[in-house]
Amino acid sequence: MAPADQVSPRWPPVHAIAALRLDGTIGWRQAVWGVTAQIPRGSVLSYGDVAAIIGAARAARQVGWALAALSPADADDLPWWRVLRTDGSIALQGDPVRGARQAAALRAEGVAVIDMRVDMPTVRWRVGASLL
DNA sequence: GGCATGACATTGC
DNA sequence: AGCAATGCCATGC
């Protein structure tokens, strides 16, 4: 039960994230953090989605690496909790503390988390396919 | 440079 | 649905 009106509107800021593609002038962390910062409240992306958006479709693991590199202070400003595995499960389950924090943060913005997992078809941010 | 380490993804059972 | 085997590739030692 996730009434449509409970989900925040999804705006595809294609122009804003189009400049975040990985190239010689932008590093991994910057690209990953830039995309993550723009995931709308109430929506999520998979690590692979973020990788594809920055132009590195096969480097999903590096997305997790970049988020893990966040300093505690940055972690408060960047919505890292909106990035999950492609099946909707929370990747931080090996870390009970942060895992629980991620689930709580998602629920706080209206995303249903059941068994450390969200329903991707429902909450996945529909970024323009042109970027992928 | 070589080798191990992952907040992953896909495929095949 | 779940699980294991593979493929991936930036970093760090």
PDB file of C-alpha atoms (C1' of nucleotides) in Angstrom:
ATOM      1  CA  MET A   1       0.000   0.000   0.000  1.00  0.00           C
ATOM      2  CA  ALA A   2       1.737   3.003  -1.316  1.00  0.00           C
ATOM      3  CA  PRO A   3      -0.826   5.483  -2.545  1.00  0.00           C
ATOM      4  CA  ALA A   4       0.449   7.483  -5.454  1.00  0.00           C
ATOM      5  CA  ASP A   5      -0.152  10.723  -3.586  1.00  0.00           C
ATOM      6  CA  GLN A   6       2.219   9.575  -0.892  1.00  0.00           C
ATOM      7  CA  VAL A   7       5.144   9.545  -3.262  1.00  0.00           C
ATOM      8  CA  SER A   8       6.863  12.812  -3.968  1.00  0.00           C
ATOM      9  CA  PRO A   9       6.879  14.037  -7.541  1.00  0.00           C
ATOM     10  CA  ARG A  10       9.800  12.888  -9.641  1.00  0.00           C
ATOM     11  CA  TRP A  11      11.470  15.559 -11.653  1.00  0.00           C
ATOM     12  CA  PRO A  12      14.121  14.495 -14.112  1.00  0.00           C
ATOM     13  CA  PRO A  13      16.754  17.257 -13.961  1.00  0.00           C
ATOM     14  CA  VAL A  14      18.389  15.907 -17.055  1.00  0.00           C
ATOM     15  CA  HIS A  15      20.273  19.109 -17.757  1.00  0.00           C
ATOM     16  CA  ALA A  16      21.664  19.288 -14.270  1.00  0.00           C
ATOM     17  CA  ILE A  17      23.062  15.794 -14.170  1.00  0.00           C
ATOM     18  CA  ALA A  18      24.111  15.697 -17.801  1.00  0.00           C
ATOM     19  CA  ALA A  19      27.239  17.602 -16.794  1.00  0.00           C
ATOM     20  CA  LEU A  20      28.229  14.975 -14.282  1.00  0.00           C
ATOM     21  CA  ARG A  21      29.594  12.468 -16.702  1.00  0.00           C
ATOM     22  CA  LEU A  22      32.970  11.089 -15.930  1.00  0.00           C
ATOM     23  CA  ASP A  23      35.682  12.677 -18.027  1.00  0.00           C
ATOM     24  CA  GLY A  24      39.118  14.090 -17.559  1.00  0.00           C
ATOM     25  CA  THR A  25      37.958  17.037 -15.494  1.00  0.00           C
ATOM     26  CA  ILE A  26      35.696  15.336 -13.027  1.00  0.00           C
ATOM     27  CA  GLY A  27      36.672  12.604 -10.623  1.00  0.00           C
ATOM     28  CA  TRP A  28      34.774   9.568  -9.410  1.00  0.00           C
ATOM     29  CA  ARG A  29      33.741  10.992  -6.117  1.00  0.00           C
ATOM     30  CA  GLN A  30      32.612  14.256  -7.629  1.00  0.00           C
ATOM     31  CA  ALA A  31      30.546  12.572 -10.334  1.00  0.00           C
ATOM     32  CA  VAL A  32      28.947  10.063  -7.983  1.00  0.00           C
ATOM     33  CA  TRP A  33      28.237  12.619  -5.293  1.00  0.00           C
ATOM     34  CA  GLY A  34      26.836  15.055  -7.833  1.00  0.00           C
ATOM     35  CA  VAL A  35      24.318  12.547  -9.141  1.00  0.00           C
ATOM     36  CA  THR A  36      23.402  11.274  -5.689  1.00  0.00           C
ATOM     37  CA  ALA A  37      22.745  14.796  -4.501  1.00  0.00           C
ATOM     38  CA  GLN A  38      20.020  15.139  -7.101  1.00  0.00           C
ATOM     39  CA  ILE A  39      17.992  12.043  -6.423  1.00  0.00           C
ATOM     40  CA  PRO A  40      14.589  13.443  -5.429  1.00  0.00           C
ATOM     41  CA  ARG A  41      13.321  12.880  -1.929  1.00  0.00           C
ATOM     42  CA  GLY A  42      11.229   9.722  -1.863  1.00  0.00           C
ATOM     43  CA  SER A  43      13.007   8.183  -4.866  1.00  0.00           C
ATOM     44  CA  VAL A  44      16.040   5.925  -5.159  1.00  0.00           C
ATOM     45  CA  LEU A  45      18.565   4.758  -7.729  1.00  0.00           C
ATOM     46  CA  SER A  46      20.623   1.577  -7.929  1.00  0.00           C
ATOM     47  CA  TYR A  47      24.421   1.681  -7.861  1.00  0.00           C
ATOM     48  CA  GLY A  48      24.299   0.599 -11.484  1.00  0.00           C
ATOM     49  CA  ASP A  49      21.967   3.463 -12.371  1.00  0.00           C
ATOM     50  CA  VAL A  50      24.368   5.999 -10.942  1.00  0.00           C
ATOM     51  CA  ALA A  51      27.269   4.354 -12.732  1.00  0.00           C
ATOM     52  CA  ALA A  52      25.390   4.442 -16.033  1.00  0.00           C
ATOM     53  CA  ILE A  53      24.472   8.102 -15.602  1.00  0.00           C
ATOM     54  CA  ILE A  54      28.050   9.188 -15.123  1.00  0.00           C
ATOM     55  CA  GLY A  55      29.095   7.151 -18.120  1.00  0.00           C
ATOM     56  CA  ALA A  56      30.593   4.057 -16.516  1.00  0.00           C
ATOM     57  CA  ALA A  57      27.852   1.471 -16.830  1.00  0.00           C
ATOM     58  CA  ARG A  58      29.996  -1.414 -15.697  1.00  0.00           C
ATOM     59  CA  ALA A  59      31.510   0.184 -12.650  1.00  0.00           C
ATOM     60  CA  ALA A  60      28.673  -0.091 -10.160  1.00  0.00           C
ATOM     61  CA  ARG A  61      31.075  -1.211  -7.445  1.00  0.00           C
ATOM     62  CA  GLN A  62      32.981   2.021  -7.700  1.00  0.00           C
ATOM     63  CA  VAL A  63      29.804   3.920  -6.899  1.00  0.00           C
ATOM     64  CA  GLY A  64      29.644   2.150  -3.579  1.00  0.00           C
ATOM     65  CA  TRP A  65      33.311   2.890  -3.096  1.00  0.00           C
ATOM     66  CA  ALA A  66      32.747   6.601  -3.686  1.00  0.00           C
ATOM     67  CA  LEU A  67      29.892   6.730  -1.198  1.00  0.00           C
ATOM     68  CA  ALA A  68      31.917   4.816   1.365  1.00  0.00           C
ATOM     69  CA  ALA A  69      34.536   7.537   1.020  1.00  0.00           C
ATOM     70  CA  LEU A  70      32.128  10.176   2.333  1.00  0.00           C
ATOM     71  CA  SER A  71      33.311  11.862   5.478  1.00  0.00           C
ATOM     72  CA  PRO A  72      30.820  11.800   8.367  1.00  0.00           C
ATOM     73  CA  ALA A  73      30.155  15.481   7.760  1.00  0.00           C
ATOM     74  CA  ASP A  74      29.478  15.036   4.043  1.00  0.00           C
ATOM     75  CA  ALA A  75      27.270  12.057   4.815  1.00  0.00           C
ATOM     76  CA  ASP A  76      24.895  14.411   6.561  1.00  0.00           C
ATOM     77  CA  ASP A  77      24.479  16.569   3.486  1.00  0.00           C
ATOM     78  CA  LEU A  78      24.376  13.958   0.771  1.00  0.00           C
ATOM     79  CA  PRO A  79      21.378  11.590   0.478  1.00  0.00           C
ATOM     80  CA  TRP A  80      23.545   8.475   0.181  1.00  0.00           C
ATOM     81  CA  TRP A  81      20.660   6.422   1.568  1.00  0.00           C
ATOM     82  CA  ARG A  82      18.814   6.807  -1.747  1.00  0.00           C
ATOM     83  CA  VAL A  83      21.227   4.457  -3.500  1.00  0.00           C
ATOM     84  CA  LEU A  84      20.388   0.750  -3.236  1.00  0.00           C
ATOM     85  CA  ARG A  85      21.089  -2.516  -4.966  1.00  0.00           C
ATOM     86  CA  THR A  86      19.276  -3.130  -8.215  1.00  0.00           C
ATOM     87  CA  ASP A  87      16.890  -5.562  -6.498  1.00  0.00           C
ATOM     88  CA  GLY A  88      15.930  -2.923  -3.973  1.00  0.00           C
ATOM     89  CA  SER A  89      17.841  -4.341  -1.040  1.00  0.00           C
ATOM     90  CA  ILE A  90      20.039  -2.261   1.217  1.00  0.00           C
ATOM     91  CA  ALA A  91      23.698  -2.995   0.580  1.00  0.00           C
ATOM     92  CA  LEU A  92      24.850  -2.049   4.063  1.00  0.00           C
ATOM     93  CA  GLN A  93      23.348  -5.031   5.809  1.00  0.00           C
ATOM     94  CA  GLY A  94      26.784  -6.146   6.896  1.00  0.00           C
ATOM     95  CA  ASP A  95      26.919  -2.945   8.917  1.00  0.00           C
ATOM     96  CA  PRO A  96      23.902  -3.059  11.261  1.00  0.00           C
ATOM     97  CA  VAL A  97      24.395   0.516  12.406  1.00  0.00           C
ATOM     98  CA  ARG A  98      24.483   2.230   9.043  1.00  0.00           C
ATOM     99  CA  GLY A  99      22.105  -0.320   7.558  1.00  0.00           C
ATOM    100  CA  ALA A 100      19.452   0.540  10.100  1.00  0.00           C
ATOM    101  CA  ARG A 101      20.143   4.226   9.609  1.00  0.00           C
ATOM    102  CA  GLN A 102      19.605   3.898   5.883  1.00  0.00           C
ATOM    103  CA  ALA A 103      16.289   2.116   6.372  1.00  0.00           C
ATOM    104  CA  ALA A 104      15.183   4.771   8.845  1.00  0.00           C
ATOM    105  CA  ALA A 105      16.189   7.610   6.528  1.00  0.00           C
ATOM    106  CA  LEU A 106      14.198   6.071   3.680  1.00  0.00           C
ATOM    107  CA  ARG A 107      11.120   5.544   5.805  1.00  0.00           C
ATOM    108  CA  ALA A 108      11.415   9.106   7.018  1.00  0.00           C
ATOM    109  CA  GLU A 109      10.790  10.294   3.481  1.00  0.00           C
ATOM    110  CA  GLY A 110       7.906   7.966   2.782  1.00  0.00           C
ATOM    111  CA  VAL A 111       9.672   4.991   1.230  1.00  0.00           C
ATOM    112  CA  ALA A 112       8.410   1.607   2.437  1.00  0.00           C
ATOM    113  CA  VAL A 113      11.249  -0.630   3.591  1.00  0.00           C
ATOM    114  CA  ILE A 114      10.307  -4.247   4.250  1.00  0.00           C
ATOM    115  CA  ASP A 115      12.960  -6.777   5.230  1.00  0.00           C
ATOM    116  CA  MET A 116      15.686  -4.241   4.430  1.00  0.00           C
ATOM    117  CA  ARG A 117      14.324  -3.876   0.947  1.00  0.00           C
ATOM    118  CA  VAL A 118      12.241  -1.426  -1.076  1.00  0.00           C
ATOM    119  CA  ASP A 119      10.026  -2.010  -4.089  1.00  0.00           C
ATOM    120  CA  MET A 120      12.175  -0.739  -6.929  1.00  0.00           C
ATOM    121  CA  PRO A 121       9.441  -0.552  -9.593  1.00  0.00           C
ATOM    122  CA  THR A 122       7.596   1.809  -7.296  1.00  0.00           C
ATOM    123  CA  VAL A 123      10.306   4.062  -5.936  1.00  0.00           C
ATOM    124  CA  ARG A 124      13.047   3.958  -8.551  1.00  0.00           C
ATOM    125  CA  TRP A 125      13.738   7.402  -9.920  1.00  0.00           C
ATOM    126  CA  ARG A 126      12.728   7.439 -13.534  1.00  0.00           C
ATOM    127  CA  VAL A 127      15.684   9.217 -15.004  1.00  0.00           C
ATOM    128  CA  GLY A 128      15.457   9.897 -18.706  1.00  0.00           C
ATOM    129  CA  ALA A 129      16.484   6.792 -20.593  1.00  0.00           C
ATOM    130  CA  SER A 130      18.538   9.108 -22.785  1.00  0.00           C
ATOM    131  CA  LEU A 131      21.096   9.321 -20.025  1.00  0.00           C
ATOM    132  CA  LEU A 132      21.484   5.606 -19.733  1.00  0.00           C
TER     133      LEU A 132
ATOM    134  C1'  DG B   1      53.408  -3.230 -12.010  1.00  0.00           C
ATOM    135  C1'  DG B   2      50.961  -7.102  -9.474  1.00  0.00           C
ATOM    136  C1'  DC B   3      47.602  -8.424  -6.166  1.00  0.00           C
ATOM    137  C1'  DA B   4      43.781  -8.018  -2.935  1.00  0.00           C
ATOM    138  C1'  DT B   5      39.614  -5.569  -1.700  1.00  0.00           C
ATOM    139  C1'  DG B   6      34.797  -4.217  -2.163  1.00  0.00           C
ATOM    140  C1'  DA B   7      27.935   0.122   0.075  1.00  0.00           C
ATOM    141  C1'  DC B   8      27.660  -4.195  -7.320  1.00  0.00           C
ATOM    142  C1'  DA B   9      25.385  -6.773 -11.502  1.00  0.00           C
ATOM    143  C1'  DT B  10      24.244 -10.697 -14.234  1.00  0.00           C
ATOM    144  C1'  DT B  11      23.713 -15.311 -15.200  1.00  0.00           C
ATOM    145  C1'  DG B  12      22.763 -20.009 -14.353  1.00  0.00           C
ATOM    146  C1'  DC B  13      21.202 -23.311 -11.365  1.00  0.00           C
TER     147       DC B  13
ATOM    148  C1'  DA C   1      12.945 -17.042  -4.080  1.00  0.00           C
ATOM    149  C1'  DG C   2      17.710 -17.866  -2.989  1.00  0.00           C
ATOM    150  C1'  DC C   3      22.572 -18.946  -3.841  1.00  0.00           C
ATOM    151  C1'  DA C   4      27.162 -19.404  -6.089  1.00  0.00           C
ATOM    152  C1'  DA C   5      30.130 -18.369  -9.734  1.00  0.00           C
ATOM    153  C1'  DT C   6      31.907 -14.721 -12.749  1.00  0.00           C
ATOM    154  C1'  DG C   7      32.787 -10.350 -14.547  1.00  0.00           C
ATOM    155  C1'  DC C   8      33.880  -5.522 -13.300  1.00  0.00           C
ATOM    156  C1'  DC C   9      37.193  -1.755 -12.291  1.00  0.00           C
ATOM    157  C1'  DA C  10      39.036   2.327  -9.129  1.00  0.00           C
ATOM    158  C1'  DT C  11      41.988   2.310  -5.124  1.00  0.00           C
ATOM    159  C1'  DG C  12      45.548   1.201  -1.987  1.00  0.00           C
ATOM    160  C1'  DC C  13      49.388  -1.417  -0.498  1.00  0.00           C
TER     161       DC C  13
END
